[in-house]
Amino acid sequence: MKFFVKTQVFSIIMALFWIIYLSVLAFLDQPGRALQYINSFVNGFAILFAVIYFLLTKYFIGRNWLAVPLILIPYFLLYKTVFEQVLLSLANESYSMTLNFLSLSTGSTHLLAIIFGLGLGIMFSRPQFKS
């Protein structure tokens, strides 16, 4: 049960990072701010989040491949959609259109960051011996 709670907390943390990712990119995706550098920000945040997911996986999940479906399935089916709908309901119409566009255009980049972070975190963590 403790392992299941860890995976669900990890999924919620990933969904919160997704909301932060969208909010920061929507803030920067306005003329006069950093519009010409938006692709660099997308890739930079993806690398940053991949490193964060790697460290979280390495230290909290460990070397357990069973965690991947227990993290990704609730993340995609429940937490990501719920948190994104809450964010869209809080934003005004023009800002929510920007958030929808960024969600569709940067979702695959964030998915790759999740896959690399989880996969490498599991591969490079030490096996936990039970005594």
Short mmCIF file of C-alpha atoms in Angstrom, two decimals, residues 54 57-58 61-65 117-126:
data_model
loop_
_atom_site.label_atom_id
_atom_site.label_comp_id
_atom_site.label_asym_id
_atom_site.label_seq_id
_atom_site.Cartn_x
_atom_site.Cartn_y
_atom_site.Cartn_z
CA PHE A 54 15.03 11.33 -12.84
CA THR A 57 12.36 8.40 -9.47
CA LYS A 58 15.85 7.47 -8.34
CA ILE A 61 10.60 4.93 -6.47
CA GLY A 62 13.84 3.01 -6.85
CA ARG A 63 14.49 0.11 -9.16
CA ASN A 64 10.93 -1.04 -9.72
CA TRP A 65 9.58 -1.21 -13.26
CA GLY A 117 13.18 10.76 -16.45
CA LEU A 118 11.31 7.66 -15.30
CA GLY A 119 13.29 5.21 -17.41
CA LEU A 120 16.72 6.54 -16.56
CA GLY A 121 15.77 6.99 -12.91
CA ILE A 122 14.77 3.35 -12.65
CA MET A 123 17.78 2.11 -14.62
CA PHE A 124 20.35 4.09 -12.64
CA SER A 125 18.99 3.50 -9.16
CA ARG A 126 20.59 0.90 -6.97
#
